[in-house]
CSV table of C-alpha atoms and ligand atoms in Angstrom, one decimal:
chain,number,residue,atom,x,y,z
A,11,UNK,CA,129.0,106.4,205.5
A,12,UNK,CA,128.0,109.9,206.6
A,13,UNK,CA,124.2,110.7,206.3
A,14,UNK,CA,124.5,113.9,203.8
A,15,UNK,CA,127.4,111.9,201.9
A,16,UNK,CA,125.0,109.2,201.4
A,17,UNK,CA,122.2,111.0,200.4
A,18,UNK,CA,123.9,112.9,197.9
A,19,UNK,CA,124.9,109.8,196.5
A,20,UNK,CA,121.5,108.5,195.8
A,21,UNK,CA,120.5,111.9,194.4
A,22,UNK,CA,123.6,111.5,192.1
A,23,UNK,CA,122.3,107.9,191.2
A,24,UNK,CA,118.6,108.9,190.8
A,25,UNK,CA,120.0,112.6,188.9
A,26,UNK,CA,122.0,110.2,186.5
A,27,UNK,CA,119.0,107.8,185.3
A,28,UNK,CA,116.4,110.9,184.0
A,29,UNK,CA,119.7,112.5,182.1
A,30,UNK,CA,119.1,112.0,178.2
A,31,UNK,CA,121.5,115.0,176.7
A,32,UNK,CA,125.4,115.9,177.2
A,33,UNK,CA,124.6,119.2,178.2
A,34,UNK,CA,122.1,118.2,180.9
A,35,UNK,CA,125.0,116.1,181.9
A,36,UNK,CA,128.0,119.0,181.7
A,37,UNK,CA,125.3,121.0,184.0
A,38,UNK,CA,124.9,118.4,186.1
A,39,UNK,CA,128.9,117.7,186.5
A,40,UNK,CA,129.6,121.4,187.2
A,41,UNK,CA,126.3,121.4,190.3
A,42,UNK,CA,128.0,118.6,192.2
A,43,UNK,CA,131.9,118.6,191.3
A,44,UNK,CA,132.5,122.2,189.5
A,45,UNK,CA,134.1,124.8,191.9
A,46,UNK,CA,131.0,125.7,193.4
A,47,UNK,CA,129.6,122.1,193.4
A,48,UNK,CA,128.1,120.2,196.4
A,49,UNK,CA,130.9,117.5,196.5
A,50,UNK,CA,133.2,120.4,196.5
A,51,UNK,CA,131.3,122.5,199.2
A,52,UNK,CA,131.6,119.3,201.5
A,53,UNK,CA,135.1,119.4,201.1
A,54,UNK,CA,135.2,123.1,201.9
A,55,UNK,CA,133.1,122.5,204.7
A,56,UNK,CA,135.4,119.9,206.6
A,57,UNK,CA,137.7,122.9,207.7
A,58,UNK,CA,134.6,123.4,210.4
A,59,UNK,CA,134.9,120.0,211.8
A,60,UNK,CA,136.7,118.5,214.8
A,61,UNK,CA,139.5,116.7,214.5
A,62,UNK,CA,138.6,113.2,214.8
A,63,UNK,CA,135.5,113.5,212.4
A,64,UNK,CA,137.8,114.9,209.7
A,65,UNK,CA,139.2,112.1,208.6
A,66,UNK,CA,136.2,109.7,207.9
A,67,UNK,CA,134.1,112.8,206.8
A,68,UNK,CA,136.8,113.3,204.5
A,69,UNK,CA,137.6,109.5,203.2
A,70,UNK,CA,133.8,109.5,202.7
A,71,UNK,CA,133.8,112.6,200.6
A,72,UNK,CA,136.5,111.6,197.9
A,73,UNK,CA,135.1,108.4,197.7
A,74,UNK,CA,131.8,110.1,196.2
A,75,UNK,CA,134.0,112.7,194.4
A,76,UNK,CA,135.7,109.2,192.7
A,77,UNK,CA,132.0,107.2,193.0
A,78,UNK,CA,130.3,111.0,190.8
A,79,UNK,CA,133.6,111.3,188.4
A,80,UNK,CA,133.5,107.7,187.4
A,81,UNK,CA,129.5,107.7,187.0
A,82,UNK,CA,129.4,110.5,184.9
A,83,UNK,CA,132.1,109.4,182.9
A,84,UNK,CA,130.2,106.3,181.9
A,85,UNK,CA,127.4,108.2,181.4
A,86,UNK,CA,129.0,109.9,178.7
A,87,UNK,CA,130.2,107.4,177.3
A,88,UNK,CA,126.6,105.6,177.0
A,89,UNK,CA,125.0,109.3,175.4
A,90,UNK,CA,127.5,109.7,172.9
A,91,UNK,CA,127.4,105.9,171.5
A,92,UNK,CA,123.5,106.3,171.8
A,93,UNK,CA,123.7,109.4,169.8
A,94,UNK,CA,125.6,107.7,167.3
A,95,UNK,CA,123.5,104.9,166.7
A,96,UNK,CA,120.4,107.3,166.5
A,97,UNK,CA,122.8,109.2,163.6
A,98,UNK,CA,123.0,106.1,162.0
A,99,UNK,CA,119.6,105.0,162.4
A,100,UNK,CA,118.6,108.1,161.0
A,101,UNK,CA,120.7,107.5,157.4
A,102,UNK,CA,119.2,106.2,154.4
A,103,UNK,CA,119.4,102.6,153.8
A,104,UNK,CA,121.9,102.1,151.3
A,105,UNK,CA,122.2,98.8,149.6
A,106,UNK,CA,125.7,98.7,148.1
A,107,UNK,CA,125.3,95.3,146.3
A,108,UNK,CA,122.1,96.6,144.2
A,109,UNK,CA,122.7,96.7,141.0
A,110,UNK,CA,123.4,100.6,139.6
A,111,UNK,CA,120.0,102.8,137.9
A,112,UNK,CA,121.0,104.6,135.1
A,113,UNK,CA,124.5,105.1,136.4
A,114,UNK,CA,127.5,102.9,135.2
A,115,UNK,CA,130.6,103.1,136.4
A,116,UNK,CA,133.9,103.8,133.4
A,117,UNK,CA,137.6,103.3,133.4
A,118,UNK,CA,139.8,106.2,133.4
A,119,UNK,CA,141.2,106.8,130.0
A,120,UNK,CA,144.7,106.3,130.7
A,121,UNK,CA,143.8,103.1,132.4
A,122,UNK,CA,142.4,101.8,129.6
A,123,UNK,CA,145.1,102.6,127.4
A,124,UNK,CA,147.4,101.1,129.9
A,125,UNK,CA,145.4,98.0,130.2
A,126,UNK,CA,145.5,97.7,126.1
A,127,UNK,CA,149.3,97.9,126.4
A,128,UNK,CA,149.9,95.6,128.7
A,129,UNK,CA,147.8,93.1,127.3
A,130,UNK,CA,149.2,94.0,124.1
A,131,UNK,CA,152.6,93.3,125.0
A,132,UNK,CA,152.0,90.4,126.9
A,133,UNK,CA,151.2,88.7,124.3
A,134,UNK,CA,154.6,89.2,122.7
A,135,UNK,CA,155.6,87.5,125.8
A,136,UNK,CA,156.4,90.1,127.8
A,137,UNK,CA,155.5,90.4,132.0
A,138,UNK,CA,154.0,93.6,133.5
A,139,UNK,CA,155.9,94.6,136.2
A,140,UNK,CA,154.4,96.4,139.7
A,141,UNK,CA,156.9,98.8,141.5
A,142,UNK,CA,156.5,101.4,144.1
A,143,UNK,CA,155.9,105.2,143.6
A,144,UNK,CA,158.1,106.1,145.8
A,145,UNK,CA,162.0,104.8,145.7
A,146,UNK,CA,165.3,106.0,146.4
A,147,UNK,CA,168.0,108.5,144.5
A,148,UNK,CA,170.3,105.0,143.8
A,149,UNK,CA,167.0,103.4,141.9
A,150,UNK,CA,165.3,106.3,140.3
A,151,UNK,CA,169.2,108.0,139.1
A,152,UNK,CA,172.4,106.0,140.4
A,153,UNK,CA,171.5,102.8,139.1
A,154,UNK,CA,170.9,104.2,135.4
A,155,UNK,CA,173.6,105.9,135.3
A,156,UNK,CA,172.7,109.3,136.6
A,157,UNK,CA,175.2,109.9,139.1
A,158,UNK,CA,174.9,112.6,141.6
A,159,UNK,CA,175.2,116.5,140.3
A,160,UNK,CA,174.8,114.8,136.8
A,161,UNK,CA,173.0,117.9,134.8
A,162,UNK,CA,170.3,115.5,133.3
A,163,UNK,CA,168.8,115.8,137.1
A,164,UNK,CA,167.8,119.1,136.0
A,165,UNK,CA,165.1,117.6,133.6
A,166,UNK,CA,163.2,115.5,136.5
A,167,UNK,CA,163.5,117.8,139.6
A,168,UNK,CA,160.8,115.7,141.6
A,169,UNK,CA,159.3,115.8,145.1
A,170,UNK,CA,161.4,114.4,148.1
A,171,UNK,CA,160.8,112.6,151.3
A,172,UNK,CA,161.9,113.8,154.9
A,173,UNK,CA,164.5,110.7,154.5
A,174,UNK,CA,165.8,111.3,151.4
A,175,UNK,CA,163.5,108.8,149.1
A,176,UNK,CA,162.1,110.5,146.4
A,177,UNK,CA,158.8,110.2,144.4
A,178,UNK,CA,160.1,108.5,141.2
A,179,UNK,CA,160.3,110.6,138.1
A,180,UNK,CA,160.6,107.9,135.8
A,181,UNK,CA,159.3,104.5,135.2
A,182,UNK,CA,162.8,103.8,134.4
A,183,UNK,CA,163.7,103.9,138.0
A,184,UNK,CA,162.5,100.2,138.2
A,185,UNK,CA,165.2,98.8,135.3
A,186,UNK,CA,167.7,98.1,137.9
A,187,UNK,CA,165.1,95.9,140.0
A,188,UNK,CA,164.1,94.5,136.5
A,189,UNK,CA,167.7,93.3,135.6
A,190,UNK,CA,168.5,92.0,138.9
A,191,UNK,CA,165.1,90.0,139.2
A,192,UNK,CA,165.2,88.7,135.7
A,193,UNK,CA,169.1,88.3,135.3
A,194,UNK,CA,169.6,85.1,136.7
A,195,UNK,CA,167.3,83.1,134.5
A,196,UNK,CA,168.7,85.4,131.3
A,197,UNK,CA,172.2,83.8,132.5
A,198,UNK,CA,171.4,80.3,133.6
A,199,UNK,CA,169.3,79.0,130.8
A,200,UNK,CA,169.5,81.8,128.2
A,201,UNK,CA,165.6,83.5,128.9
A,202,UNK,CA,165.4,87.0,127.7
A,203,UNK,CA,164.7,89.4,129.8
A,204,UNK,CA,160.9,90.9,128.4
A,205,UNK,CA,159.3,93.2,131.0
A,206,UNK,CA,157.2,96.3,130.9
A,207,UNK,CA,156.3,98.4,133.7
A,208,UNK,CA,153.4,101.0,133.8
A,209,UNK,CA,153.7,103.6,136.5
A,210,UNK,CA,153.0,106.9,137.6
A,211,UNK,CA,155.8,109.5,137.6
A,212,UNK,CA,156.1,112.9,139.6
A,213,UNK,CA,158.1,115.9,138.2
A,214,UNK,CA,158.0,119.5,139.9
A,215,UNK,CA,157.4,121.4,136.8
A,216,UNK,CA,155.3,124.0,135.7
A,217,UNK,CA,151.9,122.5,134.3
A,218,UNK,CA,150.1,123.6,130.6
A,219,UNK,CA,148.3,121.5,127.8
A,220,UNK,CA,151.1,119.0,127.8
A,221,UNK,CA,152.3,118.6,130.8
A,222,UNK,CA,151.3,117.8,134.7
A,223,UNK,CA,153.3,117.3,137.5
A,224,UNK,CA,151.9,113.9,137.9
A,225,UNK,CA,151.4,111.5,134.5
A,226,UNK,CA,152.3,108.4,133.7
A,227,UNK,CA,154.5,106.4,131.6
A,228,UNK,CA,155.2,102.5,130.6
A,229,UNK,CA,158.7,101.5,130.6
A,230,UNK,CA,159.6,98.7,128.6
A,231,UNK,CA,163.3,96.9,128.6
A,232,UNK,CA,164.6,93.6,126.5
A,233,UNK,CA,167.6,92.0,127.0
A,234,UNK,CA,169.0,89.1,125.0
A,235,UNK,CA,172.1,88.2,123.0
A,236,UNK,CA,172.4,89.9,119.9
A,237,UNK,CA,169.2,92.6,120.8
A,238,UNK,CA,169.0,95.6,118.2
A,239,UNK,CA,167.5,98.1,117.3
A,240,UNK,CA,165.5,96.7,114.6
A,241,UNK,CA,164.2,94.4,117.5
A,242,UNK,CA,162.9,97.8,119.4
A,243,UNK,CA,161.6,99.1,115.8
A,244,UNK,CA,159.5,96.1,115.3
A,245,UNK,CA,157.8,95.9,119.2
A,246,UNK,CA,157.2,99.6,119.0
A,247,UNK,CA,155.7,99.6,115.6
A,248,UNK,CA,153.7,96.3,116.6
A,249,UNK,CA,152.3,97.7,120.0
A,250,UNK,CA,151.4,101.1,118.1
A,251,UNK,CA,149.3,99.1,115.3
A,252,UNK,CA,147.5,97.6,118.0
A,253,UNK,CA,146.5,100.7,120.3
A,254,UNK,CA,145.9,102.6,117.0
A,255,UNK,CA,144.0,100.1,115.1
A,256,UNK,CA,145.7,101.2,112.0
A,257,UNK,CA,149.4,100.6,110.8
A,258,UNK,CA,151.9,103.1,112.7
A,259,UNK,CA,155.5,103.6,110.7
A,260,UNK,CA,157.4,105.0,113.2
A,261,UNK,CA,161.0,106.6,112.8
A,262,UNK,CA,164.0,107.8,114.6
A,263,UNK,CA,165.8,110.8,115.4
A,264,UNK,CA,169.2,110.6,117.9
A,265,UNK,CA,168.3,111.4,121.6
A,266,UNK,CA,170.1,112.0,124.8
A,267,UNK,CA,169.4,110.0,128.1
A,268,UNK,CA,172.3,108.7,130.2
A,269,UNK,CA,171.1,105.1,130.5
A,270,UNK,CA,171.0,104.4,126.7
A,271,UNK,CA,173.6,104.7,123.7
A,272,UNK,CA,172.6,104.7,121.2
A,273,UNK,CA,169.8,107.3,122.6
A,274,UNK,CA,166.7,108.5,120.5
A,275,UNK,CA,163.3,109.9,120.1
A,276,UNK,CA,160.7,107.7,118.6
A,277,UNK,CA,158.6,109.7,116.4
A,278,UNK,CA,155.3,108.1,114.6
A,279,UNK,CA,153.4,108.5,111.7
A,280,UNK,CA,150.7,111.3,112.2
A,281,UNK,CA,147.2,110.4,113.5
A,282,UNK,CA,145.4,112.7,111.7
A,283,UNK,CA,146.8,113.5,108.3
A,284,UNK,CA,148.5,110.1,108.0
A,285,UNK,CA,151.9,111.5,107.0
A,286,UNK,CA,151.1,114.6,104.6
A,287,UNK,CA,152.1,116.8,106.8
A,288,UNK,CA,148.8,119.5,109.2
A,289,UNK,CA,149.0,121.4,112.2
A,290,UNK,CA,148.6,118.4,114.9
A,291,UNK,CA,151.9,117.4,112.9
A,292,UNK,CA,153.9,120.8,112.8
A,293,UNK,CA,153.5,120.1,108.9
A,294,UNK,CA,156.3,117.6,109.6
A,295,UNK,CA,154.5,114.0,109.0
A,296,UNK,CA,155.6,112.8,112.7
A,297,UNK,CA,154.5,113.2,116.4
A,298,UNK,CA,157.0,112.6,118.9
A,299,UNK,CA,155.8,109.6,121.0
A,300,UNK,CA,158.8,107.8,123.3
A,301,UNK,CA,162.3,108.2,124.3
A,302,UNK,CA,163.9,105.0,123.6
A,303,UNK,CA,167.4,103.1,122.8
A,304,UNK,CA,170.1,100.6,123.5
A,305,UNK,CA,170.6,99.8,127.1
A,306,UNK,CA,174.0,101.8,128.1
A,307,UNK,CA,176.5,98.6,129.3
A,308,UNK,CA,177.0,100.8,132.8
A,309,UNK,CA,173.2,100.3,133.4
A,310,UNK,CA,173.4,96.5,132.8
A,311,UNK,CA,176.5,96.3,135.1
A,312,UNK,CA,174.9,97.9,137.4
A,313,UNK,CA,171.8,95.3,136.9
A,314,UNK,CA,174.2,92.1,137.4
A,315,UNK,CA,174.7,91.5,133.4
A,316,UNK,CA,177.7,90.8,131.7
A,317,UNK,CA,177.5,94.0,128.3
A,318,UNK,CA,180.1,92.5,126.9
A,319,UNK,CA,177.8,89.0,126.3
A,320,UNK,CA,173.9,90.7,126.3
A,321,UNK,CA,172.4,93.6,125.0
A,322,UNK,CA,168.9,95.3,125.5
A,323,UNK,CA,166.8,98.0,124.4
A,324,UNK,CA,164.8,100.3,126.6
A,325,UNK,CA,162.2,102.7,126.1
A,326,UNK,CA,160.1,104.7,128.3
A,327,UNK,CA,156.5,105.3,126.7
A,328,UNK,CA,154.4,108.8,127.5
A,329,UNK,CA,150.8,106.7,128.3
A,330,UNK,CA,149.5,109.9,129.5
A,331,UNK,CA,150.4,111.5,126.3
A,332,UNK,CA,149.4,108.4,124.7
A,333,UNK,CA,145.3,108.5,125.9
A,334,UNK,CA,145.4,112.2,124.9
A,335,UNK,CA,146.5,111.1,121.0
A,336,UNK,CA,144.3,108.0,120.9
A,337,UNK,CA,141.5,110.0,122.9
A,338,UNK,CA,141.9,113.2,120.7
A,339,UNK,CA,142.0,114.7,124.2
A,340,UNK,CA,143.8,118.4,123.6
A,341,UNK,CA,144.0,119.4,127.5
A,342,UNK,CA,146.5,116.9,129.6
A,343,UNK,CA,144.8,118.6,132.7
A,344,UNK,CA,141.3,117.2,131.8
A,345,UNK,CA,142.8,114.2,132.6
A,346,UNK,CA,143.7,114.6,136.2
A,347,UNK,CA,140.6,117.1,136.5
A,348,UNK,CA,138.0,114.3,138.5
A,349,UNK,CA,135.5,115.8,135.8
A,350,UNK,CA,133.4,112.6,135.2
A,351,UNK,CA,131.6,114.3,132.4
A,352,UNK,CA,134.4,114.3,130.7
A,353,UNK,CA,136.0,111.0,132.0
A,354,UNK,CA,133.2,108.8,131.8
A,355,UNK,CA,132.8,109.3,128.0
A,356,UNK,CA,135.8,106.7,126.9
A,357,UNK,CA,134.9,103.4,126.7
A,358,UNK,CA,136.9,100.1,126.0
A,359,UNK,CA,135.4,100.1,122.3
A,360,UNK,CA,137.3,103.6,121.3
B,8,FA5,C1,162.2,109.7,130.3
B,8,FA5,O1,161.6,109.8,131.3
B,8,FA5,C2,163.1,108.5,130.1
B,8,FA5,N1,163.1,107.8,131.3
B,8,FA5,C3,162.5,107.6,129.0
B,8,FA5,C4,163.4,106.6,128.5
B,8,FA5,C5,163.3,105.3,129.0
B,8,FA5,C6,164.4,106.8,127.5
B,8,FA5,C7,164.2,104.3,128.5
B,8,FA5,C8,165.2,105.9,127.0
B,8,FA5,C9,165.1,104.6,127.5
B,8,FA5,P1,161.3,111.8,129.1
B,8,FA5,O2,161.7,112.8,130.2
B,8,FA5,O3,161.4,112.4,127.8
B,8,FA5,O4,162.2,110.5,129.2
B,8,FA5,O5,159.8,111.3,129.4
B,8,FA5,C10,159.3,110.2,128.6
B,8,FA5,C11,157.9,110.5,128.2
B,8,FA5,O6,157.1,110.8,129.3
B,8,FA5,C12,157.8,111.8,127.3
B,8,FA5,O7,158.0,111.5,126.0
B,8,FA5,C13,156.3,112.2,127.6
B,8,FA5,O8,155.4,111.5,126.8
B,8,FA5,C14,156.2,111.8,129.0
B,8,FA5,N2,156.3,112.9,129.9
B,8,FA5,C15,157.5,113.5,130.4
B,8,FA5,N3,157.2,114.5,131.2
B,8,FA5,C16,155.9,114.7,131.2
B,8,FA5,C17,155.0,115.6,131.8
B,8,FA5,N4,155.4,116.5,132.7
B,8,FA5,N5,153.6,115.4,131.6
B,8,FA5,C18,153.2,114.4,130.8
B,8,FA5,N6,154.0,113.5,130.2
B,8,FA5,C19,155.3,113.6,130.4
């Protein structure tokens, strides 16, 4: 190897080891390989050499340029991992299994009351159901009977996907999987069909005390022979006892949804003035709680069931709205705030 190619090398080498900083080592990159570098002067320089040197001059030369690059590249590599580990070295110890000081952790409130629900309702025998926030038009409308341009779309304008899948705008968007994963047991040895499903639900509307573009609600559907509405009176005002901790009469007033008929709005008892009538109430005794009604036969053809043999009912319970009555909270916007202050304050026991 040529005598000044050589030597550079071992400067390179010797250079390299005292380097303890990334910009020592940019300035160092730019002396030897920037435009005015020495590897890049030696190339310049082989224009003054005869012909027969050139070309082992020059294989000697790019081998360095390579032997520098590569170098300094691992070089790099080793300061930035070194400054890493001296960035991590510098953190606090954190102990993430010690127990908590003075701090405990809380459910959200709608959690909790969705937790009370569910247990609530399984032990009428019912099964909580898991489904995904995001589904497509056929679940979320089609399949209950919302066909496309149907004007109850207007109600639930939601947020939609690049490929056409849609972020559900009601639990109800799951009854179709419900009918088709329970049918078969319903038909070959006569189990009802008892599911609930708590989910969250997206609608692109304007926000204000009562409503958020993001909430959630628990959908509930029964199917059976000879299912009525006095069936979906006595679960409602069974699971409303429960949450309330006090007895909840609950009534009905006629409703419009596609996928029920007999449609209705389940109103209940008020909280506050127990039916006398005060201004949580509109003076009227009742707060409006949760759409509900008889499954519409087009949604259980849909789902695989005969209408003609079975019946259901369905309903399609606010939870969100449900925390803020059990709660007393007035804001629905506190509840999606990330305030802990206010958060942290419900507890299992309310
Ligand atoms: C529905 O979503 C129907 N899928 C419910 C249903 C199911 C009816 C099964 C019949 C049978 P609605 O749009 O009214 O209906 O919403 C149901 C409940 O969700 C409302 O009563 C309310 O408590 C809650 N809700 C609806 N929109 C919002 C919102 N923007 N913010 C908070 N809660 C909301």
């Amino acid at each position: 190897m040529d005598e000044k190619v050589l030597s550079l090398k071992e400067r390179i080498d010797k250079e390299l080891e005292e380097i303890s900083s990334l910009s020592e080592l940019d300035n160092m990159r730019v002396s030897y390989l920037g435009k005015k570098g020495s590897i890049t002067a030696l190339l310049k320089g082989m224009k003054d050499l005869a012909a027969d040197q050139k070309k082992a001059f020059g294989a000697d030369v790019n081998k360095l340029k390579e032997f520098a690059s590569q170098r300094i590249e691992e070089k790099t590599e080793e300061l930035r991992r070194r400054q890493v580990e001296a960035e991590i070295a510098s953190m606090p110890v954190f102990d993430v299994s010690a127990p908590a000081e003075n701090c405990t952790g809380s459910y959200h409130p709608i959690t909790l009351v969705q937790r009370q629900c569910e247990a609530i309702f399984r032990s009428m025998g019912f099964t909580v159901e898991d489904y995904s926030e995001v589904v497509t038009d056929y679940e979320c409308f089609e399949a209950v009977n919302i066909p496309k341009d149907h004007p109850a779309r207007d109600m639930q304008d939601t947020y939609y996907l690049e490929n056409g899948q849609l972020l559900k705008s009601q639990t109800t968007a799951a009854q179709n999987a419900i009918l088709r994963k329970y049918g078969p047991a319903l038909k070959e040895n006569g189990v009802p069909i008892k599911a609930v499903f708590p989910g969250r639900c997206f609608r692109n509307e304007a926000t204000d005390a009562c409503h958020e573009n993001t909430f959630f609600q628990m959908e509930g559907v029964m199917v059976d022979k000879n299912i009525s509405i006095s069936n979906l009176i006595y679960f409602m005002e069974t699971m409303l006892s429960e949450v309330f901790q006090k007895e909840i009469k609950v009534r009905l007033r006629p409703g419009f949804f596609p996928f029920v008929e007999p449609g209705f709005e389940l109103d209940i008892s008020c909280l506050f003035c127990g039916g006398e009538g005060c201004p949580s109430c509109k003076h009227s005794g009742w707060l409006e709680l949760c759409p509900c009604g008889m499954i519409h036969p087009n949604v259980l053809r849909e789902g695989g069931i005969d209408p003609d043999e079975y019946t259901g009912f369905a309903f399609g319970l606010g939870l969100t709205r449900l925390a803020m009555m059990k709660y007393g909270i007035k804001d629905i916007r506190d509840l999606n705030s990330g305030n802990l202050r206010s958060l942290s304050q419900f507890t299992d026991d309310n």
